[in-house]
């Protein structure tokens, strides 16, 4: 029974014999996959941080360039919440555009992995086979939705401080700003 392989292997080793099984190979592959996933997760975290700083920088520059507009909106009686919402919406759209580009690149890479003969031949030479008609990469629709929502949330979170900064600008000083 596959569930008792580890116990049987331990019993054989306790008797003084050398023993190996596919369970050892599986554990080795699991360790390697964990290491690869950790490295890729770290790379993704760094990429996310750089993108978030880019969004915040874009929003700060947008507010700086539109200071006069903000002052005019305040003088005309625009509510502070409306001004904040305008900049938060803009930062959410920047995040959404980044998410769309990322998902598009993911689908392109997935398509190439699944349809380029070199990849299929390499995997076959390694003795690897996959379900789902041999597809190596499958991107579920729910993951696309989560990625879009997450990218918008990153935009809103990192656009919040610049949006609050826009709200705190004095109307008179903003109108005099060049």
PDB file of C-alpha atoms in Angstrom:
ATOM      1  CA  UNK A   1       0.000   0.000   0.000  1.00  0.00           C
ATOM      2  CA  UNK A   2       1.342   3.457  -0.930  1.00  0.00           C
ATOM      3  CA  UNK A   3       0.371   4.857   2.473  1.00  0.00           C
ATOM      4  CA  UNK A   4       2.639   2.427   4.309  1.00  0.00           C
ATOM      5  CA  UNK A   5       5.758   2.874   2.138  1.00  0.00           C
ATOM      6  CA  UNK A   6       7.511   5.089   4.677  1.00  0.00           C
ATOM      7  CA  UNK A   7       6.871   2.647   7.549  1.00  0.00           C
ATOM      8  CA  UNK A   8       8.049  -0.372   5.527  1.00  0.00           C
ATOM      9  CA  UNK A   9      11.124   1.516   4.373  1.00  0.00           C
ATOM     10  CA  UNK A  10      11.945   2.461   7.975  1.00  0.00           C
ATOM     11  CA  UNK A  11      11.512  -1.169   9.060  1.00  0.00           C
ATOM     12  CA  UNK A  12      13.923  -2.363   6.369  1.00  0.00           C
ATOM     13  CA  UNK A  13      16.449   0.327   7.326  1.00  0.00           C
ATOM     14  CA  UNK A  14      16.138  -0.669  11.016  1.00  0.00           C
ATOM     15  CA  UNK A  15      17.055  -4.251  10.026  1.00  0.00           C
ATOM     16  CA  UNK A  16      20.390  -2.907   8.764  1.00  0.00           C
ATOM     17  CA  UNK A  17      19.658  -2.921   5.054  1.00  0.00           C
ATOM     18  CA  UNK A  18      19.948  -0.023   2.671  1.00  0.00           C
ATOM     19  CA  UNK A  19      16.638   0.928   1.154  1.00  0.00           C
ATOM     20  CA  UNK A  20      15.287   3.585  -1.187  1.00  0.00           C
ATOM     21  CA  UNK A  21      11.904   4.183  -2.707  1.00  0.00           C
ATOM     22  CA  UNK A  22      10.060   6.594  -4.913  1.00  0.00           C
ATOM     23  CA  UNK A  23       8.994   8.316  -1.691  1.00  0.00           C
ATOM     24  CA  UNK A  24      12.593   9.574  -1.329  1.00  0.00           C
ATOM     25  CA  UNK A  25      12.493  10.926  -4.880  1.00  0.00           C
ATOM     26  CA  UNK A  26       9.130  12.554  -4.240  1.00  0.00           C
ATOM     27  CA  UNK A  27      10.423  14.236  -1.092  1.00  0.00           C
ATOM     28  CA  UNK A  28      13.447  15.542  -3.004  1.00  0.00           C
ATOM     29  CA  UNK A  29      11.184  16.956  -5.734  1.00  0.00           C
ATOM     30  CA  UNK A  30       8.919  18.513  -3.098  1.00  0.00           C
ATOM     31  CA  UNK A  31      11.906  20.249  -1.497  1.00  0.00           C
ATOM     32  CA  UNK A  32      13.077  21.546  -4.871  1.00  0.00           C
ATOM     33  CA  UNK A  33       9.592  22.787  -5.765  1.00  0.00           C
ATOM     34  CA  UNK A  34       9.280  24.520  -2.398  1.00  0.00           C
ATOM     35  CA  UNK A  35      12.600  26.267  -2.989  1.00  0.00           C
ATOM     36  CA  UNK A  36      11.579  27.336  -6.509  1.00  0.00           C
ATOM     37  CA  UNK A  37       8.194  28.576  -5.283  1.00  0.00           C
ATOM     38  CA  UNK A  38       9.896  30.562  -2.520  1.00  0.00           C
ATOM     39  CA  UNK A  39      12.281  32.186  -5.004  1.00  0.00           C
ATOM     40  CA  UNK A  40       9.467  33.013  -7.417  1.00  0.00           C
ATOM     41  CA  UNK A  41       7.334  34.348  -4.560  1.00  0.00           C
ATOM     42  CA  UNK A  42      10.199  36.612  -3.497  1.00  0.00           C
ATOM     43  CA  UNK A  43      10.626  37.831  -7.066  1.00  0.00           C
ATOM     44  CA  UNK A  44       6.884  38.512  -7.285  1.00  0.00           C
ATOM     45  CA  UNK A  45       6.966  40.435  -3.989  1.00  0.00           C
ATOM     46  CA  UNK A  46       9.832  42.605  -5.227  1.00  0.00           C
ATOM     47  CA  UNK A  47       8.000  43.224  -8.505  1.00  0.00           C
ATOM     48  CA  UNK A  48       4.830  44.146  -6.641  1.00  0.00           C
ATOM     49  CA  UNK A  49       6.728  46.568  -4.401  1.00  0.00           C
ATOM     50  CA  UNK A  50       8.390  48.252  -7.403  1.00  0.00           C
ATOM     51  CA  UNK A  51       5.023  48.544  -9.170  1.00  0.00           C
ATOM     52  CA  UNK A  52       3.417  50.011  -6.058  1.00  0.00           C
ATOM     53  CA  UNK A  53       6.178  52.607  -5.755  1.00  0.00           C
ATOM     54  CA  UNK A  54       5.661  53.406  -9.446  1.00  0.00           C
ATOM     55  CA  UNK A  55       1.943  53.959  -8.862  1.00  0.00           C
ATOM     56  CA  UNK A  56       2.616  56.198  -5.856  1.00  0.00           C
ATOM     57  CA  UNK A  57       5.211  58.180  -7.819  1.00  0.00           C
ATOM     58  CA  UNK A  58       2.840  58.594 -10.770  1.00  0.00           C
ATOM     59  CA  UNK A  59       0.103  59.843  -8.460  1.00  0.00           C
ATOM     60  CA  UNK A  60       2.413  62.299  -6.676  1.00  0.00           C
ATOM     61  CA  UNK A  61       3.528  63.717 -10.019  1.00  0.00           C
ATOM     62  CA  UNK A  62      -0.070  63.871 -11.235  1.00  0.00           C
ATOM     63  CA  UNK A  63      -1.076  65.858  -8.165  1.00  0.00           C
ATOM     64  CA  UNK A  64       1.919  68.160  -8.540  1.00  0.00           C
ATOM     65  CA  UNK A  65       1.085  68.840 -12.205  1.00  0.00           C
ATOM     66  CA  UNK A  66      -2.619  69.373 -11.479  1.00  0.00           C
ATOM     67  CA  UNK A  67      -2.264  71.539  -8.376  1.00  0.00           C
ATOM     68  CA  UNK A  68      -3.905  74.484 -10.097  1.00  0.00           C
ATOM     69  CA  UNK A  69      -6.866  72.286 -11.137  1.00  0.00           C
ATOM     70  CA  UNK A  70      -7.256  71.082  -7.547  1.00  0.00           C
ATOM     71  CA  UNK A  71      -7.322  74.692  -6.350  1.00  0.00           C
ATOM     72  CA  UNK A  72      -9.973  75.623  -8.924  1.00  0.00           C
ATOM     73  CA  UNK A  73     -12.096  72.621  -7.908  1.00  0.00           C
ATOM     74  CA  UNK A  74     -11.870  73.640  -4.249  1.00  0.00           C
ATOM     75  CA  UNK A  75     -12.761  77.274  -5.005  1.00  0.00           C
ATOM     76  CA  UNK A  76     -15.767  76.116  -7.039  1.00  0.00           C
ATOM     77  CA  UNK A  77     -16.962  74.102  -4.036  1.00  0.00           C
ATOM     78  CA  UNK A  78     -15.914  70.543  -4.848  1.00  0.00           C
ATOM     79  CA  UNK A  79     -16.159  68.293  -1.820  1.00  0.00           C
ATOM     80  CA  UNK A  80     -12.895  66.958  -0.435  1.00  0.00           C
ATOM     81  CA  UNK A  81     -14.219  63.405  -0.727  1.00  0.00           C
ATOM     82  CA  UNK A  82     -14.899  63.922  -4.425  1.00  0.00           C
ATOM     83  CA  UNK A  83     -11.345  65.156  -5.017  1.00  0.00           C
ATOM     84  CA  UNK A  84      -9.946  62.204  -3.054  1.00  0.00           C
ATOM     85  CA  UNK A  85     -12.210  59.790  -4.946  1.00  0.00           C
ATOM     86  CA  UNK A  86     -11.031  61.219  -8.274  1.00  0.00           C
ATOM     87  CA  UNK A  87      -7.385  60.494  -7.465  1.00  0.00           C
ATOM     88  CA  UNK A  88      -8.139  57.103  -5.924  1.00  0.00           C
ATOM     89  CA  UNK A  89     -10.076  56.136  -9.045  1.00  0.00           C
ATOM     90  CA  UNK A  90      -7.137  57.210 -11.163  1.00  0.00           C
ATOM     91  CA  UNK A  91      -4.722  55.116  -9.102  1.00  0.00           C
ATOM     92  CA  UNK A  92      -7.116  52.135  -9.249  1.00  0.00           C
ATOM     93  CA  UNK A  93      -7.226  52.441 -13.046  1.00  0.00           C
ATOM     94  CA  UNK A  94      -3.420  52.525 -13.190  1.00  0.00           C
ATOM     95  CA  UNK A  95      -3.399  49.320 -11.129  1.00  0.00           C
ATOM     96  CA  UNK A  96      -6.069  47.775 -13.355  1.00  0.00           C
ATOM     97  CA  UNK A  97      -4.081  48.568 -16.503  1.00  0.00           C
ATOM     98  CA  UNK A  98      -1.041  46.930 -14.902  1.00  0.00           C
ATOM     99  CA  UNK A  99      -3.181  43.908 -14.018  1.00  0.00           C
ATOM    100  CA  UNK A 100      -4.513  43.619 -17.576  1.00  0.00           C
ATOM    101  CA  UNK A 101      -0.975  43.758 -18.978  1.00  0.00           C
ATOM    102  CA  UNK A 102       0.185  41.145 -16.453  1.00  0.00           C
ATOM    103  CA  UNK A 103      -2.704  38.788 -17.199  1.00  0.00           C
ATOM    104  CA  UNK A 104      -2.141  39.259 -20.929  1.00  0.00           C
ATOM    105  CA  UNK A 105       1.528  38.323 -20.550  1.00  0.00           C
ATOM    106  CA  UNK A 106       0.530  35.336 -18.414  1.00  0.00           C
ATOM    107  CA  UNK A 107      -1.851  34.077 -21.090  1.00  0.00           C
ATOM    108  CA  UNK A 108       0.835  34.562 -23.755  1.00  0.00           C
ATOM    109  CA  UNK A 109       3.405  32.603 -21.752  1.00  0.00           C
ATOM    110  CA  UNK A 110       0.810  29.926 -20.961  1.00  0.00           C
ATOM    111  CA  UNK A 111      -0.060  29.630 -24.656  1.00  0.00           C
ATOM    112  CA  UNK A 112       3.605  29.310 -25.589  1.00  0.00           C
ATOM    113  CA  UNK A 113       4.211  26.654 -22.917  1.00  0.00           C
ATOM    114  CA  UNK A 114       1.226  24.637 -24.088  1.00  0.00           C
ATOM    115  CA  UNK A 115       1.718  24.965 -27.855  1.00  0.00           C
ATOM    116  CA  UNK A 116       5.436  25.247 -28.609  1.00  0.00           C
ATOM    117  CA  UNK A 117       6.701  21.822 -29.747  1.00  0.00           C
ATOM    118  CA  UNK A 118      10.105  22.301 -28.115  1.00  0.00           C
ATOM    119  CA  UNK A 119       8.506  22.511 -24.666  1.00  0.00           C
ATOM    120  CA  UNK A 120       6.345  19.436 -25.296  1.00  0.00           C
ATOM    121  CA  UNK A 121       9.365  17.456 -26.531  1.00  0.00           C
ATOM    122  CA  UNK A 122      11.458  18.542 -23.548  1.00  0.00           C
ATOM    123  CA  UNK A 123       8.760  17.495 -21.090  1.00  0.00           C
ATOM    124  CA  UNK A 124       8.242  14.186 -22.882  1.00  0.00           C
ATOM    125  CA  UNK A 125      12.002  13.492 -22.801  1.00  0.00           C
ATOM    126  CA  UNK A 126      11.917  14.035 -19.036  1.00  0.00           C
ATOM    127  CA  UNK A 127       9.096  11.514 -18.796  1.00  0.00           C
ATOM    128  CA  UNK A 128       6.585  14.071 -17.599  1.00  0.00           C
ATOM    129  CA  UNK A 129       2.988  13.941 -18.702  1.00  0.00           C
ATOM    130  CA  UNK A 130       0.128  16.184 -17.742  1.00  0.00           C
ATOM    131  CA  UNK A 131      -3.624  15.819 -17.608  1.00  0.00           C
ATOM    132  CA  UNK A 132      -6.010  18.168 -19.373  1.00  0.00           C
ATOM    133  CA  UNK A 133      -4.884  17.115 -22.842  1.00  0.00           C
ATOM    134  CA  UNK A 134      -1.202  17.588 -22.028  1.00  0.00           C
ATOM    135  CA  UNK A 135      -1.551  21.248 -21.027  1.00  0.00           C
ATOM    136  CA  UNK A 136       1.396  22.399 -18.950  1.00  0.00           C
ATOM    137  CA  UNK A 137      -0.118  25.718 -17.924  1.00  0.00           C
ATOM    138  CA  UNK A 138      -3.768  26.313 -17.100  1.00  0.00           C
ATOM    139  CA  UNK A 139      -5.013  29.687 -15.857  1.00  0.00           C
ATOM    140  CA  UNK A 140      -8.439  29.462 -14.189  1.00  0.00           C
ATOM    141  CA  UNK A 141     -10.906  32.322 -14.720  1.00  0.00           C
ATOM    142  CA  UNK A 142     -11.217  32.973 -10.985  1.00  0.00           C
ATOM    143  CA  UNK A 143      -7.463  33.621 -10.782  1.00  0.00           C
ATOM    144  CA  UNK A 144      -7.790  36.272 -13.487  1.00  0.00           C
ATOM    145  CA  UNK A 145     -10.545  37.989 -11.484  1.00  0.00           C
ATOM    146  CA  UNK A 146      -8.512  37.818  -8.274  1.00  0.00           C
ATOM    147  CA  UNK A 147      -5.489  39.286 -10.085  1.00  0.00           C
ATOM    148  CA  UNK A 148      -7.569  42.187 -11.431  1.00  0.00           C
ATOM    149  CA  UNK A 149      -9.099  42.972  -8.036  1.00  0.00           C
ATOM    150  CA  UNK A 150      -5.714  42.653  -6.337  1.00  0.00           C
ATOM    151  CA  UNK A 151      -4.009  44.975  -8.823  1.00  0.00           C
ATOM    152  CA  UNK A 152      -6.749  47.578  -8.326  1.00  0.00           C
ATOM    153  CA  UNK A 153      -6.425  47.253  -4.545  1.00  0.00           C
ATOM    154  CA  UNK A 154      -2.667  47.821  -4.765  1.00  0.00           C
ATOM    155  CA  UNK A 155      -3.354  50.940  -6.827  1.00  0.00           C
ATOM    156  CA  UNK A 156      -5.859  52.268  -4.295  1.00  0.00           C
ATOM    157  CA  UNK A 157      -3.681  51.501  -1.267  1.00  0.00           C
ATOM    158  CA  UNK A 158      -0.594  53.135  -2.732  1.00  0.00           C
ATOM    159  CA  UNK A 159      -2.621  56.034  -4.152  1.00  0.00           C
ATOM    160  CA  UNK A 160      -4.239  56.836  -0.818  1.00  0.00           C
ATOM    161  CA  UNK A 161      -1.404  58.979   0.605  1.00  0.00           C
ATOM    162  CA  UNK A 162      -1.033  61.079  -2.583  1.00  0.00           C
ATOM    163  CA  UNK A 163      -4.833  61.497  -2.737  1.00  0.00           C
ATOM    164  CA  UNK A 164      -4.889  62.759   0.862  1.00  0.00           C
ATOM    165  CA  UNK A 165      -2.055  65.096  -0.018  1.00  0.00           C
ATOM    166  CA  UNK A 166      -4.167  66.525  -2.847  1.00  0.00           C
ATOM    167  CA  UNK A 167      -7.050  67.130  -0.445  1.00  0.00           C
ATOM    168  CA  UNK A 168      -4.812  69.035   1.991  1.00  0.00           C
ATOM    169  CA  UNK A 169      -3.577  71.544  -0.615  1.00  0.00           C
ATOM    170  CA  UNK A 170      -4.683  75.081   0.190  1.00  0.00           C
ATOM    171  CA  UNK A 171      -7.043  76.438  -2.477  1.00  0.00           C
ATOM    172  CA  UNK A 172      -5.421  79.873  -2.658  1.00  0.00           C
ATOM    173  CA  UNK A 173      -1.879  78.539  -2.817  1.00  0.00           C
ATOM    174  CA  UNK A 174      -2.950  76.001  -5.448  1.00  0.00           C
ATOM    175  CA  UNK A 175      -4.390  78.699  -7.705  1.00  0.00           C
ATOM    176  CA  UNK A 176      -1.173  80.735  -7.427  1.00  0.00           C
ATOM    177  CA  UNK A 177       0.921  77.630  -8.220  1.00  0.00           C
ATOM    178  CA  UNK A 178       2.718  77.679 -11.591  1.00  0.00           C
TER     179      UNK A 178
END
